[in-house]
PDB file of C-alpha atoms in Angstrom:
ATOM      1  CA  UNK A 153     108.519-146.383 -71.368  1.00 46.00           C
ATOM      2  CA  UNK A 154     104.557-148.241 -72.337  1.00 51.00           C
ATOM      3  CA  UNK A 155     105.315-149.243 -76.399  1.00 52.00           C
ATOM      4  CA  UNK A 156     101.410-150.456 -78.483  1.00 73.00           C
ATOM      5  CA  UNK A 157     101.325-151.218 -81.839  1.00 73.00           C
ATOM      6  CA  UNK A 158     105.307-149.681 -81.652  1.00 84.00           C
ATOM      7  CA  UNK A 159     103.802-146.842 -80.693  1.00 92.00           C
ATOM      8  CA  UNK A 160     104.677-145.428 -77.483  1.00 89.00           C
ATOM      9  CA  UNK A 161     104.135-142.456 -74.795  1.00 92.00           C
ATOM     10  CA  UNK A 162     105.967-139.164 -75.479  1.00 94.00           C
ATOM     11  CA  UNK A 163     106.009-140.023 -79.083  1.00 95.00           C
ATOM     12  CA  UNK A 164     104.725-137.820 -82.172  1.00 96.00           C
ATOM     13  CA  UNK A 165     102.289-138.999 -84.356  1.00 96.00           C
ATOM     14  CA  UNK A 166     100.219-138.389 -87.100  1.00 96.00           C
ATOM     15  CA  UNK A 167      96.497-138.541 -86.801  1.00 95.00           C
ATOM     16  CA  UNK A 168      94.936-137.865 -90.514  1.00 93.00           C
ATOM     17  CA  UNK A 169      92.044-136.688 -89.009  1.00 91.00           C
ATOM     18  CA  UNK A 170      94.148-133.952 -86.588  1.00 93.00           C
ATOM     19  CA  UNK A 171      97.626-133.818 -88.012  1.00 94.00           C
ATOM     20  CA  UNK A 172     100.571-134.694 -85.385  1.00 96.00           C
ATOM     21  CA  UNK A 173      99.687-135.432 -81.866  1.00 96.00           C
ATOM     22  CA  UNK A 174     101.455-136.107 -79.459  1.00 96.00           C
ATOM     23  CA  UNK A 175     100.708-139.929 -77.012  1.00 95.00           C
ATOM     24  CA  UNK A 176     100.204-138.309 -73.789  1.00 95.00           C
ATOM     25  CA  UNK A 177      99.424-141.967 -71.900  1.00 94.00           C
ATOM     26  CA  UNK A 178      98.360-145.156 -72.031  1.00 92.00           C
ATOM     27  CA  UNK A 179      94.913-145.696 -70.297  1.00 92.00           C
ATOM     28  CA  UNK A 180      92.601-149.094 -69.710  1.00 91.00           C
ATOM     29  CA  UNK A 181      88.885-148.285 -69.522  1.00 89.00           C
ATOM     30  CA  UNK A 182      86.240-150.291 -68.230  1.00 88.00           C
ATOM     31  CA  UNK A 183      83.450-149.651 -71.074  1.00 82.00           C
ATOM     32  CA  UNK A 184      80.141-152.537 -70.408  1.00 87.00           C
ATOM     33  CA  UNK A 185      82.320-154.385 -68.576  1.00 88.00           C
ATOM     34  CA  UNK A 186      85.177-155.125 -71.192  1.00 86.00           C
ATOM     35  CA  UNK A 187      88.188-153.431 -70.831  1.00 88.00           C
ATOM     36  CA  UNK A 188      90.132-150.975 -73.657  1.00 89.00           C
ATOM     37  CA  UNK A 189      93.559-149.646 -73.800  1.00 91.00           C
ATOM     38  CA  UNK A 190      93.562-146.218 -74.591  1.00 93.00           C
ATOM     39  CA  UNK A 191      96.011-144.027 -76.287  1.00 94.00           C
ATOM     40  CA  UNK A 192      95.200-140.309 -75.044  1.00 96.00           C
ATOM     41  CA  UNK A 193      96.672-138.095 -78.020  1.00 96.00           C
ATOM     42  CA  UNK A 194      96.562-133.964 -77.262  1.00 97.00           C
ATOM     43  CA  UNK A 195      96.741-131.846 -80.701  1.00 94.00           C
ATOM     44  CA  UNK A 196      98.030-128.625 -78.755  1.00 83.00           C
ATOM     45  CA  UNK A 197      97.613-126.133 -81.425  1.00 80.00           C
ATOM     46  CA  UNK A 198      93.815-127.460 -81.742  1.00 81.00           C
ATOM     47  CA  UNK A 199      93.649-127.191 -78.179  1.00 88.00           C
ATOM     48  CA  UNK A 200      92.334-131.374 -78.577  1.00 94.00           C
ATOM     49  CA  UNK A 201      92.363-134.625 -76.268  1.00 95.00           C
ATOM     50  CA  UNK A 202      91.830-138.061 -78.575  1.00 94.00           C
ATOM     51  CA  UNK A 203      91.145-141.317 -76.245  1.00 94.00           C
ATOM     52  CA  UNK A 204      92.008-144.253 -79.196  1.00 92.00           C
ATOM     53  CA  UNK A 205      91.605-147.513 -78.904  1.00 91.00           C
ATOM     54  CA  UNK A 206      95.483-149.363 -79.330  1.00 91.00           C
ATOM     55  CA  UNK A 207      94.174-152.035 -80.971  1.00 88.00           C
ATOM     56  CA  UNK A 208      92.291-149.284 -83.168  1.00 88.00           C
ATOM     57  CA  UNK A 209      95.411-147.038 -84.654  1.00 89.00           C
ATOM     58  CA  UNK A 210      95.977-149.494 -87.797  1.00 86.00           C
ATOM     59  CA  UNK A 211      92.135-148.566 -88.970  1.00 89.00           C
ATOM     60  CA  UNK A 212      92.189-145.035 -88.017  1.00 90.00           C
ATOM     61  CA  UNK A 213      95.164-145.538 -90.192  1.00 92.00           C
ATOM     62  CA  UNK A 214      97.849-143.117 -86.823  1.00 94.00           C
ATOM     63  CA  UNK A 215     101.348-143.739 -87.893  1.00 95.00           C
ATOM     64  CA  UNK A 216     104.673-142.457 -87.241  1.00 95.00           C
ATOM     65  CA  UNK A 217     105.748-139.275 -88.703  1.00 96.00           C
ATOM     66  CA  UNK A 218     107.714-139.846 -91.579  1.00 96.00           C
ATOM     67  CA  UNK A 219     111.221-140.138 -91.826  1.00 95.00           C
ATOM     68  CA  UNK A 220     113.797-137.249 -93.449  1.00 96.00           C
ATOM     69  CA  UNK A 221     113.896-138.859 -96.387  1.00 96.00           C
ATOM     70  CA  UNK A 222     109.327-138.807 -97.330  1.00 97.00           C
ATOM     71  CA  UNK A 223     109.804-135.603 -96.095  1.00 97.00           C
ATOM     72  CA  UNK A 224     112.552-133.983 -98.458  1.00 97.00           C
ATOM     73  CA  UNK A 225     110.069-136.049-101.425  1.00 97.00           C
ATOM     74  CA  UNK A 226     107.022-133.408 -99.163  1.00 97.00           C
ATOM     75  CA  UNK A 227     109.957-130.802-100.110  1.00 97.00           C
ATOM     76  CA  UNK A 228     110.563-132.028-103.618  1.00 96.00           C
ATOM     77  CA  UNK A 229     106.493-132.262-104.382  1.00 97.00           C
ATOM     78  CA  UNK A 230     106.880-128.303-104.356  1.00 96.00           C
ATOM     79  CA  UNK A 231     109.373-127.312-106.731  1.00 95.00           C
ATOM     80  CA  UNK A 232     106.763-129.027-109.986  1.00 94.00           C
ATOM     81  CA  UNK A 233     104.562-128.011-112.008  1.00 91.00           C
ATOM     82  CA  UNK A 234     100.955-127.587-110.340  1.00 90.00           C
ATOM     83  CA  UNK A 235      98.772-130.309-112.422  1.00 88.00           C
ATOM     84  CA  UNK A 236      95.054-129.077-112.173  1.00 85.00           C
ATOM     85  CA  UNK A 237      91.650-131.095-113.219  1.00 84.00           C
ATOM     86  CA  UNK A 238      89.059-129.324-115.353  1.00 87.00           C
ATOM     87  CA  UNK A 239      86.468-130.276-113.125  1.00 89.00           C
ATOM     88  CA  UNK A 240      83.228-128.330-111.368  1.00 92.00           C
ATOM     89  CA  UNK A 241      85.449-127.322-108.199  1.00 91.00           C
ATOM     90  CA  UNK A 242      83.109-128.891-105.670  1.00 92.00           C
ATOM     91  CA  UNK A 243      84.314-132.636-106.815  1.00 94.00           C
ATOM     92  CA  UNK A 244      88.421-131.348-106.963  1.00 94.00           C
ATOM     93  CA  UNK A 245      87.344-129.889-103.429  1.00 95.00           C
ATOM     94  CA  UNK A 246      86.702-133.129-102.184  1.00 96.00           C
ATOM     95  CA  UNK A 247      89.560-134.789-103.502  1.00 96.00           C
ATOM     96  CA  UNK A 248      91.157-132.181-102.300  1.00 97.00           C
ATOM     97  CA  UNK A 249      90.049-132.684 -98.942  1.00 96.00           C
ATOM     98  CA  UNK A 250      91.121-136.042 -99.446  1.00 96.00           C
ATOM     99  CA  UNK A 251      94.184-135.526 -99.979  1.00 97.00           C
ATOM    100  CA  UNK A 252      94.240-134.030 -96.695  1.00 97.00           C
ATOM    101  CA  UNK A 253      92.802-136.221 -94.656  1.00 95.00           C
ATOM    102  CA  UNK A 254      94.504-139.174 -95.798  1.00 94.00           C
ATOM    103  CA  UNK A 255      97.587-137.961 -93.381  1.00 92.00           C
ATOM    104  CA  UNK A 256      99.999-138.709 -96.955  1.00 96.00           C
ATOM    105  CA  UNK A 257     102.929-135.723 -96.587  1.00 97.00           C
ATOM    106  CA  UNK A 258     103.713-136.796-100.249  1.00 97.00           C
ATOM    107  CA  UNK A 259      99.410-136.259-101.469  1.00 97.00           C
ATOM    108  CA  UNK A 260      99.325-133.129 -98.169  1.00 98.00           C
ATOM    109  CA  UNK A 261     102.092-131.222-100.446  1.00 98.00           C
ATOM    110  CA  UNK A 262     100.828-131.887-104.107  1.00 97.00           C
ATOM    111  CA  UNK A 263      97.600-129.768-101.782  1.00 97.00           C
ATOM    112  CA  UNK A 264      99.332-127.426-101.052  1.00 97.00           C
ATOM    113  CA  UNK A 265     101.254-127.279-104.391  1.00 96.00           C
ATOM    114  CA  UNK A 266      97.568-127.048-106.341  1.00 95.00           C
ATOM    115  CA  UNK A 267      96.861-124.436-104.525  1.00 94.00           C
ATOM    116  CA  UNK A 268      99.334-122.080-103.991  1.00 93.00           C
ATOM    117  CA  UNK A 269      99.340-118.523-105.139  1.00 87.00           C
ATOM    118  CA  UNK A 270     102.484-116.330-105.604  1.00 79.00           C
ATOM    119  CA  UNK A 271     101.482-112.363-105.064  1.00 75.00           C
ATOM    120  CA  UNK A 272     101.236-111.755-109.245  1.00 75.00           C
ATOM    121  CA  UNK A 273      98.687-114.193-109.032  1.00 77.00           C
ATOM    122  CA  UNK A 274      95.148-113.866-109.224  1.00 78.00           C
ATOM    123  CA  UNK A 275      93.632-114.651-105.691  1.00 80.00           C
ATOM    124  CA  UNK A 276      92.129-117.222-103.828  1.00 84.00           C
ATOM    125  CA  UNK A 277      88.473-118.038-103.760  1.00 89.00           C
ATOM    126  CA  UNK A 278      87.513-118.254 -99.635  1.00 91.00           C
ATOM    127  CA  UNK A 279      86.724-121.865 -99.983  1.00 93.00           C
ATOM    128  CA  UNK A 280      90.684-122.469-101.410  1.00 93.00           C
ATOM    129  CA  UNK A 281      92.308-120.853 -99.117  1.00 94.00           C
ATOM    130  CA  UNK A 282      90.853-122.667 -96.273  1.00 95.00           C
ATOM    131  CA  UNK A 283      92.184-125.668 -97.778  1.00 96.00           C
ATOM    132  CA  UNK A 284      95.249-124.120 -98.435  1.00 96.00           C
ATOM    133  CA  UNK A 285      95.476-123.189 -95.144  1.00 95.00           C
ATOM    134  CA  UNK A 286      94.436-126.642 -94.070  1.00 96.00           C
ATOM    135  CA  UNK A 287      96.982-128.450 -95.925  1.00 97.00           C
ATOM    136  CA  UNK A 288     100.277-126.337 -95.425  1.00 97.00           C
ATOM    137  CA  UNK A 289      99.831-126.466 -91.583  1.00 96.00           C
ATOM    138  CA  UNK A 290      98.615-130.272 -92.254  1.00 96.00           C
ATOM    139  CA  UNK A 291     102.618-129.953 -93.861  1.00 97.00           C
ATOM    140  CA  UNK A 292     104.116-127.750 -91.616  1.00 97.00           C
ATOM    141  CA  UNK A 293     103.155-129.095 -88.836  1.00 96.00           C
ATOM    142  CA  UNK A 294     104.965-132.211 -89.451  1.00 97.00           C
ATOM    143  CA  UNK A 295     107.851-130.634 -91.669  1.00 97.00           C
ATOM    144  CA  UNK A 296     108.609-129.128 -87.520  1.00 97.00           C
ATOM    145  CA  UNK A 297     108.280-131.979 -85.533  1.00 96.00           C
ATOM    146  CA  UNK A 298     110.268-133.863 -87.915  1.00 97.00           C
ATOM    147  CA  UNK A 299     113.239-130.927 -88.743  1.00 97.00           C
ATOM    148  CA  UNK A 300     113.345-129.738 -85.159  1.00 96.00           C
ATOM    149  CA  UNK A 301     112.221-126.121 -85.969  1.00 96.00           C
ATOM    150  CA  UNK A 302     109.357-123.905 -84.976  1.00 95.00           C
ATOM    151  CA  UNK A 303     106.028-123.601 -87.301  1.00 95.00           C
ATOM    152  CA  UNK A 304     107.131-120.178 -88.617  1.00 96.00           C
ATOM    153  CA  UNK A 305     110.160-121.988 -90.391  1.00 97.00           C
ATOM    154  CA  UNK A 306     108.676-125.025 -91.731  1.00 97.00           C
ATOM    155  CA  UNK A 307     106.261-122.552 -93.344  1.00 96.00           C
ATOM    156  CA  UNK A 308     109.035-120.544 -94.530  1.00 96.00           C
ATOM    157  CA  UNK A 309     111.447-123.645 -95.862  1.00 97.00           C
ATOM    158  CA  UNK A 310     107.691-124.765 -97.196  1.00 97.00           C
ATOM    159  CA  UNK A 311     107.357-121.097 -99.319  1.00 95.00           C
ATOM    160  CA  UNK A 312     111.038-121.632-100.439  1.00 95.00           C
ATOM    161  CA  UNK A 313     110.259-124.606-102.052  1.00 96.00           C
ATOM    162  CA  UNK A 314     106.433-123.667-103.932  1.00 94.00           C
ATOM    163  CA  UNK A 315     108.704-120.469-105.292  1.00 92.00           C
ATOM    164  CA  UNK A 316     111.175-122.666-106.912  1.00 90.00           C
ATOM    165  CA  UNK A 317     107.930-123.958-108.553  1.00 85.00           C
ATOM    166  CA  UNK A 318     107.639-123.788-112.597  1.00 80.00           C
ATOM    167  CA  UNK A 319     104.992-120.920-114.498  1.00 61.00           C
ATOM    168  CA  UNK A 320     105.234-119.468-111.208  1.00 51.00           C
ATOM    169  CA  UNK A 321     103.352-115.481-111.238  1.00 47.00           C
ATOM    170  CA  UNK A 322     103.284-113.380-115.449  1.00 40.00           C
ATOM    171  CA  UNK A 323     105.011-116.398-117.062  1.00 43.00           C
ATOM    172  CA  UNK A 324     102.066-118.092-115.537  1.00 43.00           C
ATOM    173  CA  UNK A 325      99.596-115.510-116.025  1.00 45.00           C
ATOM    174  CA  UNK A 326     100.545-115.567-119.991  1.00 43.00           C
ATOM    175  CA  UNK A 327      99.696-118.721-120.690  1.00 43.00           C
ATOM    176  CA  UNK A 328      96.920-118.574-118.480  1.00 45.00           C
ATOM    177  CA  UNK A 329      95.544-115.995-120.968  1.00 44.00           C
ATOM    178  CA  UNK A 330      97.400-117.080-123.755  1.00 42.00           C
ATOM    179  CA  UNK A 331      95.603-119.868-123.261  1.00 44.00           C
ATOM    180  CA  UNK A 332      92.518-118.215-122.907  1.00 45.00           C
ATOM    181  CA  UNK A 333      93.004-116.665-126.923  1.00 45.00           C
ATOM    182  CA  UNK A 334      93.104-119.748-128.956  1.00 41.00           C
ATOM    183  CA  UNK A 335      90.668-121.646-126.470  1.00 44.00           C
ATOM    184  CA  UNK A 336      93.336-124.463-126.041  1.00 41.00           C
ATOM    185  CA  UNK A 337      94.317-126.046-122.230  1.00 42.00           C
ATOM    186  CA  UNK A 338      98.093-124.760-121.450  1.00 39.00           C
ATOM    187  CA  UNK A 339      98.052-127.850-119.674  1.00 41.00           C
ATOM    188  CA  UNK A 340      95.788-130.130-121.559  1.00 39.00           C
ATOM    189  CA  UNK A 341      98.908-133.430-121.160  1.00 39.00           C
ATOM    190  CA  UNK A 342      97.621-133.233-117.260  1.00 41.00           C
ATOM    191  CA  UNK A 343      94.590-132.830-117.511  1.00 40.00           C
ATOM    192  CA  UNK A 344      95.006-137.124-119.609  1.00 41.00           C
ATOM    193  CA  UNK A 345      98.045-138.090-117.213  1.00 42.00           C
ATOM    194  CA  UNK A 346      95.628-137.193-114.047  1.00 40.00           C
ATOM    195  CA  UNK A 347      91.949-139.278-115.831  1.00 37.00           C
ATOM    196  CA  UNK A 348      93.914-141.946-116.156  1.00 37.00           C
ATOM    197  CA  UNK A 349      95.620-142.029-112.889  1.00 38.00           C
ATOM    198  CA  UNK A 350      92.037-141.320-111.617  1.00 38.00           C
ATOM    199  CA  UNK A 351      90.581-144.078-113.778  1.00 38.00           C
ATOM    200  CA  UNK A 352      94.190-147.054-112.691  1.00 37.00           C
ATOM    201  CA  UNK A 353      92.458-145.599-108.926  1.00 39.00           C
ATOM    202  CA  UNK A 354      89.168-146.754-109.807  1.00 35.00           C
TER     203      UNK A 354
END
């Protein structure tokens, strides 16, 4: 077992831009006269193989799988109340995409939670659906590998946790309708919280 930066062959890792992959081998190549050591990472579902210089793994944000406690935190996040900012969709879509590609399992769970629609809720737009499915795919793949279950089982676990979140279904629709009627947002407080945390982040 060769070890580089704490990573070894056959290990599953998370590569932020592509999700869960497996290190198949560690190769050496000569590029412009310099010897370069590379991780060969396979992403089976995407039918893709990536070669990443071992010295660059920290820069690209490659990490080990989340531990079970962090997976539990991500699943608990799904039970929370959706926090939708009242900003233009294009801006929110960029933020969701950044979270999905951050490789942070809790941030990805937040996207799944915020974009989830139960059957009794209005349909998602095409772009919302795409982002939701991308986040769900990333989240369920990592849960499946960590918990040694199939992806289908992981998706069921995610959906079961989403079903426990408040204001789903009719109650949510009623709250929105009431908010529209009074001209007040039903979750203004969340908007304030979000804008505050956004300022702090900036």
